[in-house]
XYZ file of C-alpha atoms in Angstrom:
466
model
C -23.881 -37.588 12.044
C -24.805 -41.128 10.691
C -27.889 -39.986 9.204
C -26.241 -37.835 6.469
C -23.750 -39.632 3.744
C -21.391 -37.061 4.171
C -20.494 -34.357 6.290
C -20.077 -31.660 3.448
C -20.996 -31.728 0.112
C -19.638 -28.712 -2.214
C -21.765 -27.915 -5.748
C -19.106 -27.300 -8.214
C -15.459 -27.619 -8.874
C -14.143 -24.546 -10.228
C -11.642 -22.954 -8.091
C -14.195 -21.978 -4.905
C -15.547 -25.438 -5.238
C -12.648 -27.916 -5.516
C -10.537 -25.521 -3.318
C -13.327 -25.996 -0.462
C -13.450 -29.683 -0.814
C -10.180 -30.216 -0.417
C -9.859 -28.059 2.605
C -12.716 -29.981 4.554
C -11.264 -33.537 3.602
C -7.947 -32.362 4.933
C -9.890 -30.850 8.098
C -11.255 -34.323 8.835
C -14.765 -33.749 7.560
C -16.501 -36.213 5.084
C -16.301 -34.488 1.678
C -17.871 -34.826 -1.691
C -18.085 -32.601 -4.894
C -20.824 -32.580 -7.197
C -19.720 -31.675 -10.518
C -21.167 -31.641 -14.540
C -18.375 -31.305 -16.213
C -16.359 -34.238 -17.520
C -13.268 -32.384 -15.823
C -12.636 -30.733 -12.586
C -11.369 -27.073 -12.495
C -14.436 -24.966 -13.644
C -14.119 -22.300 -15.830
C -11.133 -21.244 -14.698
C -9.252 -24.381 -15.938
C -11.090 -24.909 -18.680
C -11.963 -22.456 -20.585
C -10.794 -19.595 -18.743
C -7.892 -18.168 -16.900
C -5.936 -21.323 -17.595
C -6.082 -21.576 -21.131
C -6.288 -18.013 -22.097
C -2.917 -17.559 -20.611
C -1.152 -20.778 -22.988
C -2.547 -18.570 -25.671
C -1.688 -14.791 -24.090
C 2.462 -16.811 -23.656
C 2.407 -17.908 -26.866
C 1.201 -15.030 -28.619
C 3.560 -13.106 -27.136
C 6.780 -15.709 -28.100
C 5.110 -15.141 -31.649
C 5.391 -11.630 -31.776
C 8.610 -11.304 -30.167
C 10.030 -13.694 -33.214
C 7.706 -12.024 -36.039
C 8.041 -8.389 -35.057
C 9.647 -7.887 -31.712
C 12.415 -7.769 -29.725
C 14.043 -10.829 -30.277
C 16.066 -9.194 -33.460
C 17.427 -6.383 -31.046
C 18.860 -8.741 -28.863
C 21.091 -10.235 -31.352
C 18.427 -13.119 -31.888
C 18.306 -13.770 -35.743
C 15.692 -16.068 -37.212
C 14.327 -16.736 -40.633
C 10.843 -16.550 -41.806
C 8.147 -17.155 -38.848
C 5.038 -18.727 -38.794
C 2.681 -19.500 -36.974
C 1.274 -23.183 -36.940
C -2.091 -23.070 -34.896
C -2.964 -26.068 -34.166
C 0.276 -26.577 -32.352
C -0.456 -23.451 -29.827
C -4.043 -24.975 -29.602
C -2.716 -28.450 -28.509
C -0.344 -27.001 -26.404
C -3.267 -25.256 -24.870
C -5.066 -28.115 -24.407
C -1.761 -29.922 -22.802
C -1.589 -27.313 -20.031
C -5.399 -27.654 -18.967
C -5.360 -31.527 -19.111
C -2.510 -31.545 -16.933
C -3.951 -29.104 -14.508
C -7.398 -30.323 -14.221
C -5.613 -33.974 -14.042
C -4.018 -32.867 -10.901
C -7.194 -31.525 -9.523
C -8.635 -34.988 -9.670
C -5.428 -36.685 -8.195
C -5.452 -34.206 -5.015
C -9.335 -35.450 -4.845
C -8.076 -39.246 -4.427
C -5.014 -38.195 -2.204
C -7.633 -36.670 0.753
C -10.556 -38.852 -0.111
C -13.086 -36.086 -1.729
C -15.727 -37.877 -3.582
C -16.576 -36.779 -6.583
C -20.286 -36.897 -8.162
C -20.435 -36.929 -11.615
C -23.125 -34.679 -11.996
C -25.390 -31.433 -11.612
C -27.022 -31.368 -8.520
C -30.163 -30.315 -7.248
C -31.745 -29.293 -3.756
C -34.744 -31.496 -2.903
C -34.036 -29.585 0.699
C -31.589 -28.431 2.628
C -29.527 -31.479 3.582
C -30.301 -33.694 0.120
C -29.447 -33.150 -3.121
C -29.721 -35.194 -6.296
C -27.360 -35.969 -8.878
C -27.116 -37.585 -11.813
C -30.164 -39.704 -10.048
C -28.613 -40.627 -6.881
C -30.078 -39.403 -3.989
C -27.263 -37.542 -1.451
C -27.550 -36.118 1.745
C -25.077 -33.924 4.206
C -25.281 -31.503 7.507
C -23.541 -28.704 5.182
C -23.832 -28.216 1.740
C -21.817 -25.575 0.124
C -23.354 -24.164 -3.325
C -20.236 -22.704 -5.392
C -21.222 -23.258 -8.854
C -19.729 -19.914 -10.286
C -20.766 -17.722 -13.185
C -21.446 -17.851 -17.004
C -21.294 -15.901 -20.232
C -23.859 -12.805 -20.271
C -25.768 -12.903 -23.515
C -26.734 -10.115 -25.487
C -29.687 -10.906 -26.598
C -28.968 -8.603 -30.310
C -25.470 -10.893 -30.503
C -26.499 -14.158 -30.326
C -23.481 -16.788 -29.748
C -22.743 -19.598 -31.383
C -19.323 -21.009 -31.045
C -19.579 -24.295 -33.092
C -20.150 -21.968 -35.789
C -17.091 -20.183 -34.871
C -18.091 -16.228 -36.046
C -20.203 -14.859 -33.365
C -18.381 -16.524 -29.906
C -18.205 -16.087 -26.327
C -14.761 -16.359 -24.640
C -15.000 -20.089 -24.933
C -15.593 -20.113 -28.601
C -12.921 -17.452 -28.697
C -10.302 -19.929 -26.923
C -10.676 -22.378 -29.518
C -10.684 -20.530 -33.380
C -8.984 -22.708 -35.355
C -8.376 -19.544 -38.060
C -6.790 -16.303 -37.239
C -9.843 -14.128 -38.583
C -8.901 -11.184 -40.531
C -10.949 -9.004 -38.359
C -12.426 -9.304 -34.544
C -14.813 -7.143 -33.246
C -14.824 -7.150 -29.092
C -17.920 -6.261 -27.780
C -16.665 -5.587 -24.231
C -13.561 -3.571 -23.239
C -12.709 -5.662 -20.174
C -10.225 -7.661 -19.175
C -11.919 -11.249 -21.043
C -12.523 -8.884 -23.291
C -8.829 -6.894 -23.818
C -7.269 -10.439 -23.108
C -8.123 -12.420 -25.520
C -8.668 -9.642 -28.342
C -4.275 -8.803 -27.328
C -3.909 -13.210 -28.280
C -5.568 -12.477 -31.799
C -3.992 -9.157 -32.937
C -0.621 -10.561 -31.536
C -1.181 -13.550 -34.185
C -2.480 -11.571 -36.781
C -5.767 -10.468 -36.622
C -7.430 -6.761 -36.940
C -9.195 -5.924 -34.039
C -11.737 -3.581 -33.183
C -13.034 -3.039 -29.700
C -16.424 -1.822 -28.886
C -17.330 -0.669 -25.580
C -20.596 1.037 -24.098
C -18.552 3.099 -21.607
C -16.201 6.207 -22.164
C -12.919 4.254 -21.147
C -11.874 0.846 -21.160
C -11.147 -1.653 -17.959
C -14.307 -0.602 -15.956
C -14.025 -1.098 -11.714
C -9.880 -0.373 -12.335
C -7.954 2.877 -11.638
C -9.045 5.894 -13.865
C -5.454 7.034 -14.267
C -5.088 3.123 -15.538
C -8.156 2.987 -17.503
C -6.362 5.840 -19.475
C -2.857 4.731 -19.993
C -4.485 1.272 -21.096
C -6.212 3.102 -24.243
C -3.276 4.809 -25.082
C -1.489 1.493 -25.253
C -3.793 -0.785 -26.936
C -3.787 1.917 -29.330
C -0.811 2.360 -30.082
C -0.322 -1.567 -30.308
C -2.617 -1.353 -33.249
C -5.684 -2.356 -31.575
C -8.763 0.321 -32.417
C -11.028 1.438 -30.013
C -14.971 2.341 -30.675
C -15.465 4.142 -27.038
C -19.075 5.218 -25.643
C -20.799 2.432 -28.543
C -23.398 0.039 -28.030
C -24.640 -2.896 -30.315
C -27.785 -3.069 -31.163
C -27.994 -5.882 -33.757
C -26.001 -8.305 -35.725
C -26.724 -10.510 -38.828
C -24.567 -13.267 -39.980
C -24.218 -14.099 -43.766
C -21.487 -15.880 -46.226
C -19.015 -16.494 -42.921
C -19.296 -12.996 -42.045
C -20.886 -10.649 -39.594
C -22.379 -7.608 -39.630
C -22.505 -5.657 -36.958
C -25.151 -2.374 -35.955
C -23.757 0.378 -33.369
C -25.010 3.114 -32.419
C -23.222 6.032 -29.647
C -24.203 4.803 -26.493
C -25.907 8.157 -25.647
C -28.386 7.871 -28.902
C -27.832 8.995 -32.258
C -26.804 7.680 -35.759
C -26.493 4.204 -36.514
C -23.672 2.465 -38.505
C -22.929 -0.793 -39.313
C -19.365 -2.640 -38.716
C -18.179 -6.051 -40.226
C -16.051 -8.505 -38.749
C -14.879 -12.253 -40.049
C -15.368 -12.983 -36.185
C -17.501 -11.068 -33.331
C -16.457 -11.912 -29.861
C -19.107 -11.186 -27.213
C -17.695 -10.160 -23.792
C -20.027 -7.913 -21.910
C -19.496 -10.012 -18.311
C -20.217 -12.854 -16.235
C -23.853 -13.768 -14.515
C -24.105 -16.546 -11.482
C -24.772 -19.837 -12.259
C -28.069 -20.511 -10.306
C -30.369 -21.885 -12.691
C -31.392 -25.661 -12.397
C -30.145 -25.851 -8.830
C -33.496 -25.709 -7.102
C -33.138 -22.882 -4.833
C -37.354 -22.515 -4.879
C -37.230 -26.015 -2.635
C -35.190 -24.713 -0.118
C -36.679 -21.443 0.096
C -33.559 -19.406 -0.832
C -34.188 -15.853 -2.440
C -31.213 -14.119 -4.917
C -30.756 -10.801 -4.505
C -31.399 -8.365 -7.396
C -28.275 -8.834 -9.016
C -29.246 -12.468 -9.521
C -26.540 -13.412 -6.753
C -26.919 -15.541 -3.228
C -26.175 -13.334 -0.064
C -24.278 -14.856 2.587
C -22.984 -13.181 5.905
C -19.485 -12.832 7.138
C -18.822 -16.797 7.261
C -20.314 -17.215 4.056
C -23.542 -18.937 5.464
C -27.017 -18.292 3.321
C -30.274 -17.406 4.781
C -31.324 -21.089 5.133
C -29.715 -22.939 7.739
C -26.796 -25.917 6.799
C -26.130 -24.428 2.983
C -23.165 -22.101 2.111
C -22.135 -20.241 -0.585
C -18.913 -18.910 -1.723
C -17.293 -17.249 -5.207
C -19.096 -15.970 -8.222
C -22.376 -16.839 -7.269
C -22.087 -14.319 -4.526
C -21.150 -10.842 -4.131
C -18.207 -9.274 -4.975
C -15.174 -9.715 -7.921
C -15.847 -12.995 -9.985
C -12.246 -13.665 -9.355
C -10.923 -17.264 -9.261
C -8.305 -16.226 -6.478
C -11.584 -14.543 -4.676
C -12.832 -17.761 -5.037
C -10.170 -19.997 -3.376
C -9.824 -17.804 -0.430
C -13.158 -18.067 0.528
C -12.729 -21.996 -0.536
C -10.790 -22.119 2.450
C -13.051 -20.252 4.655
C -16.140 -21.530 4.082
C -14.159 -25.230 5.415
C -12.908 -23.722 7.789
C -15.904 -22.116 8.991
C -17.489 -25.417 8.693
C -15.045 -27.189 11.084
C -15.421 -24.612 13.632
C -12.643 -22.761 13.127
C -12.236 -18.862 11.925
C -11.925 -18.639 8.445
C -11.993 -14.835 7.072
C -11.473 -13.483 3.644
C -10.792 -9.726 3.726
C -12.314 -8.242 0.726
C -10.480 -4.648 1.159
C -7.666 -6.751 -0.274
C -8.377 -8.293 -3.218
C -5.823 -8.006 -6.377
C -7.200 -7.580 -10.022
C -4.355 -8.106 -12.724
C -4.904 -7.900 -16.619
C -2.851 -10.273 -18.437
C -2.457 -8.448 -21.210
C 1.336 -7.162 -22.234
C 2.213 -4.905 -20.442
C 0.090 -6.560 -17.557
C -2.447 -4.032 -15.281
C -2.896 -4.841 -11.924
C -4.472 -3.534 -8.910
C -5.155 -3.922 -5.524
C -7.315 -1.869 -2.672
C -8.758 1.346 -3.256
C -8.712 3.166 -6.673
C -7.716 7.127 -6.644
C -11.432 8.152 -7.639
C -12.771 5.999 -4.156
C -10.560 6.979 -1.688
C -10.624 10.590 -2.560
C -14.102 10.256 -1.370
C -13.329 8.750 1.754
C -10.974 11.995 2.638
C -7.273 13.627 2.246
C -4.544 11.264 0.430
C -1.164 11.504 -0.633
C -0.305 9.702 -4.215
C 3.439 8.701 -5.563
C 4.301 7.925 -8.833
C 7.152 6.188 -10.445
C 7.075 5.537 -14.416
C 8.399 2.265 -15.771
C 10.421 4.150 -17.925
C 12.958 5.391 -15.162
C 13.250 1.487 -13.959
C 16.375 -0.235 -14.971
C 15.122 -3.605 -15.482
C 12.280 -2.464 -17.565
C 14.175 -0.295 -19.266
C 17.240 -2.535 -20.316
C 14.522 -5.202 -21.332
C 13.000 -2.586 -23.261
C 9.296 -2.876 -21.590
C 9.486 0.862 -21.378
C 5.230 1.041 -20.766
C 3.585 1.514 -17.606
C 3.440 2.889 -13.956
C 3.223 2.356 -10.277
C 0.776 4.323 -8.221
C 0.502 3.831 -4.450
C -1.890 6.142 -2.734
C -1.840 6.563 1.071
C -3.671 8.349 3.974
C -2.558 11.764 4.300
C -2.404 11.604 7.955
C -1.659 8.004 8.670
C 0.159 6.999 5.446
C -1.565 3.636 5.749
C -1.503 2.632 2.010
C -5.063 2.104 0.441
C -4.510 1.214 -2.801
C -1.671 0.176 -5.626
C -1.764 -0.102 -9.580
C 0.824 -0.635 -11.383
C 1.154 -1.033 -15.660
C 4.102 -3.366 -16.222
C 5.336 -6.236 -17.806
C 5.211 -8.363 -14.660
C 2.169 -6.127 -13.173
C 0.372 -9.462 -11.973
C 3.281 -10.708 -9.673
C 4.503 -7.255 -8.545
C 1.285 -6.610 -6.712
C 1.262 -9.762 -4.983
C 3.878 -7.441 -2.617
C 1.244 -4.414 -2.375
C -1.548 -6.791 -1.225
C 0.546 -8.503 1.328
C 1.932 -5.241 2.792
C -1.778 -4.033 2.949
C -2.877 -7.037 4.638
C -0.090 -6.054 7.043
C -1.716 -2.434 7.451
C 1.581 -1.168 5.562
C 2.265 2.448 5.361
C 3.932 3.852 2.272
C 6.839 4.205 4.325
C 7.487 0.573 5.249
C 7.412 -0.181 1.857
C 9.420 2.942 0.545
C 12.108 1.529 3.911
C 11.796 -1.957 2.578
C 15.685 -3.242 0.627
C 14.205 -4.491 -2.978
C 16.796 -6.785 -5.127
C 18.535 -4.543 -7.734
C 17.981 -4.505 -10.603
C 13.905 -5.649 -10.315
C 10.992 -4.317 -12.169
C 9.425 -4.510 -8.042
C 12.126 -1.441 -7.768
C 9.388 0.582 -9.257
C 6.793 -0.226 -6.721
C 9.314 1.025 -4.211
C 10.095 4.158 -5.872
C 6.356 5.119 -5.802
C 6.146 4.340 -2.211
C 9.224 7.191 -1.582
C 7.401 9.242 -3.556
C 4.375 9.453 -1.972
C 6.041 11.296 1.381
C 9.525 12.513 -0.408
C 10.878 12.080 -3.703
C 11.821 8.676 -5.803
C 15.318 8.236 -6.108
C 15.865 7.886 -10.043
C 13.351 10.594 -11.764
């Protein structure tokens, strides 16, 4: 192995990356990590899931103390304001700390990192930053960016028309925000700015919001972003936008063709997806194709088409989830080592962290109809005592199970604490759970995770309490 300087070296350090480094220093193998960015963490950490939820938090303490709850409870304060820049540095506190620890847990199991973008000059060398590096495996997860749309063009130091990560960082709560894009970047971060203030219109090409979750979901989600104040421009496309005097103008049209009509906004947040980062890595001098999504196919053990490189996360197929990305992290080193690492992609949670939080995991109603007969329970938040004496009265849980086997296939549930309840329907489905281990299964009284329960009973019988 002497001729290479390392064993593995991983491209990137979001949450695929840094994960996968990690693993194959503790495994024993020689480890590096090439990464740009003057911190570790990707995306994710940066200017994504970590940050996004210091704002999401503190929105929501904001509203509870302008407008919410806090007065029914007893909880008297005076006037409340918000001061900004105090959430933002707070913000900033959380994702310095985390990506801080990244970098310490690179030291503690000796990953190297290369401060840098690397490049393939072949299959076993990259460069970075000018230095020449070589190693048997190389493992390319560089992750995704921002779609454009090309009518929308971004530009976040100007602060009006932004992408999420301009979106992260306003230093003004506009009067009005326009979201193209009713998804979860999109939902998430337009719930932060109405909580704190703002107007906000969403604009989204298809007929319902949330696309890829639970039609039953995608639903009950309108209903309550509506009646939270948010408005929603369904079945709309954008098809231009100019920017004059600190303000844009937007151009829609319905998505099917027809009149146009023009919509302005103090600040225009574009959120129409995520694309693979793949640009600038040299995959022509190692001969390795994309597929026509723009992604890198791997087989089962996350190996490419060219022999010795890797890929894992949102440069390849499947949910550009950071979670995703971990797991297969992991099994890509382990893989690597020569042991069995597997990622089973049947069971793969989505949450929403809006409030209430949406969250899902397996098969939606819609797909496994297809696939034949199934039996579906219910339970409504509403009839859950935890959720109902904290007065989070919004929401659902659906599990939906084989009508002969009652193995379950899929869970959503609409809740306060949606993300962390289905953390218990993706480990029972891992398990090959039938509704009726979970529906058998003693849950602490009094839980919101009650309700998840009572729609397990009432797939085969009836819940309990409704």
């Amino acid at each position: 192995m002497a001729e290479y300087n390392y064993d593995v070296l991983v491209i990137g350090a979001g949450p695929g990356g840094y994960v996968a480094a990690i693993r194959a220093a503790q495994l024993g193998l020689k480890t590096a990590c090439a990464e740009g960015r003057a911190t570790l963490g990707g995306t994710c950490l940066n200017v994504g899931c970590i940050p996004s939820k210091a704002l999401l938090h503190g929105s929501e303490l904001f509203e509870e103390a302008a407008h919410g709850t806090l007065a029914k409870f007893g909880v008297k304060t005076g006037p409340v304001e918000l001061d900004l820049p105090v959430l933002q540095g707070e913000k900033s506190t959380a994702v310095k700390e985390l990506t801080g620890g990244i970098e310490f847990l690179f030291k503690k199991n000796k990953v190297d990192w290369k401060k840098g973008y690397a490049k393939f000059k072949d299959a076993h060398t990259v460069e970075v930053a000018g230095e020449t590096v070589t190693a048997k495996h190389i493992v390319i997860a560089t992750g995704s960016s921002v779609t454009p749309l090309p009518t929308v063009p971004v530009d976040n130091d100007a602060g009006i028309i932004v992408d999420s990560t301009g979106a992260l960082a306003l230093d003004r709560v506009p009067n009005h925000l326009v979201v193209i894009g009713g998804g979860v970047i999109g939902l998430e971060l337009g719930s932060v700015w109405r909580r704190l203030g703002a107007k906000v219109t969403v604009v989204e090409f298809l007929d319902q919001l949330l696309p890829g979750m639970d039609g039953e979901v995608r639903k009950e989600a309108a209903k309550i972003f509506k009646k939270q104040g948010m408005e929603l421009k369904l079945s709309t496309k954008v098809t231009g936008a100019v920017v004059e005097g600190g303000k844009a103008t937007l151009t829609l049209e319905p998505a099917a063709g027809g009149e146009a009509s023009t919509l302005e906004a103090d600040c225009v947040l574009v959120a129409i997806g995520r694309r693979p980062n793949v640009d600038g890595l040299g995959l022509e001098n190692i001969g390795l194709a994309l597929n026509a999504r723009g992604q890198i196919e791997t087989d089962h053990d996350f190996r490419t088409a060219v022999d010795g490189v890797w890929a894992v996360g949102d440069v390849i197929p499947g949910p550009m989830l950071a979670h995703k990305a971990e797991d297969e992290g992991i099994a890509v080193a382990e893989n690597i080592a020569g042991l069995t690492g597997i990622v089973n992609h049947d069971v793969i949670p989505g949450v929403v962290y809006t409030m209430p939080e949406f969250a899902g995991v397996g098969l939606t109603e819609e797909a496994a109809k297809e696939r034949g007969p199934i039996k579906v329970g219910k339970f409504p938040m509403l009839a859950n005592s935890r959720a109902k004496t904290n007065r989070e009265p919004d929401g659902f849980v659906k599990v939906i199970a084989d009508a002969e086997t009652d193995r379950v296939l899929g869970v959503w549930c609409i809740a306060s604490v949606a993300g962390t309840m289905i953390a218990q329907a993706a480990q029972a489905m891992e398990f090959g759970a039938k509704s009726e281990d979970i529906a058998y299964t003693c849950h602490a009284h009094p839980t919101h995770s009650e309700a998840i329960k009572e729609a397990a009973m009432a797939v085969l019988g009836k819940p309990i309490h409704m």
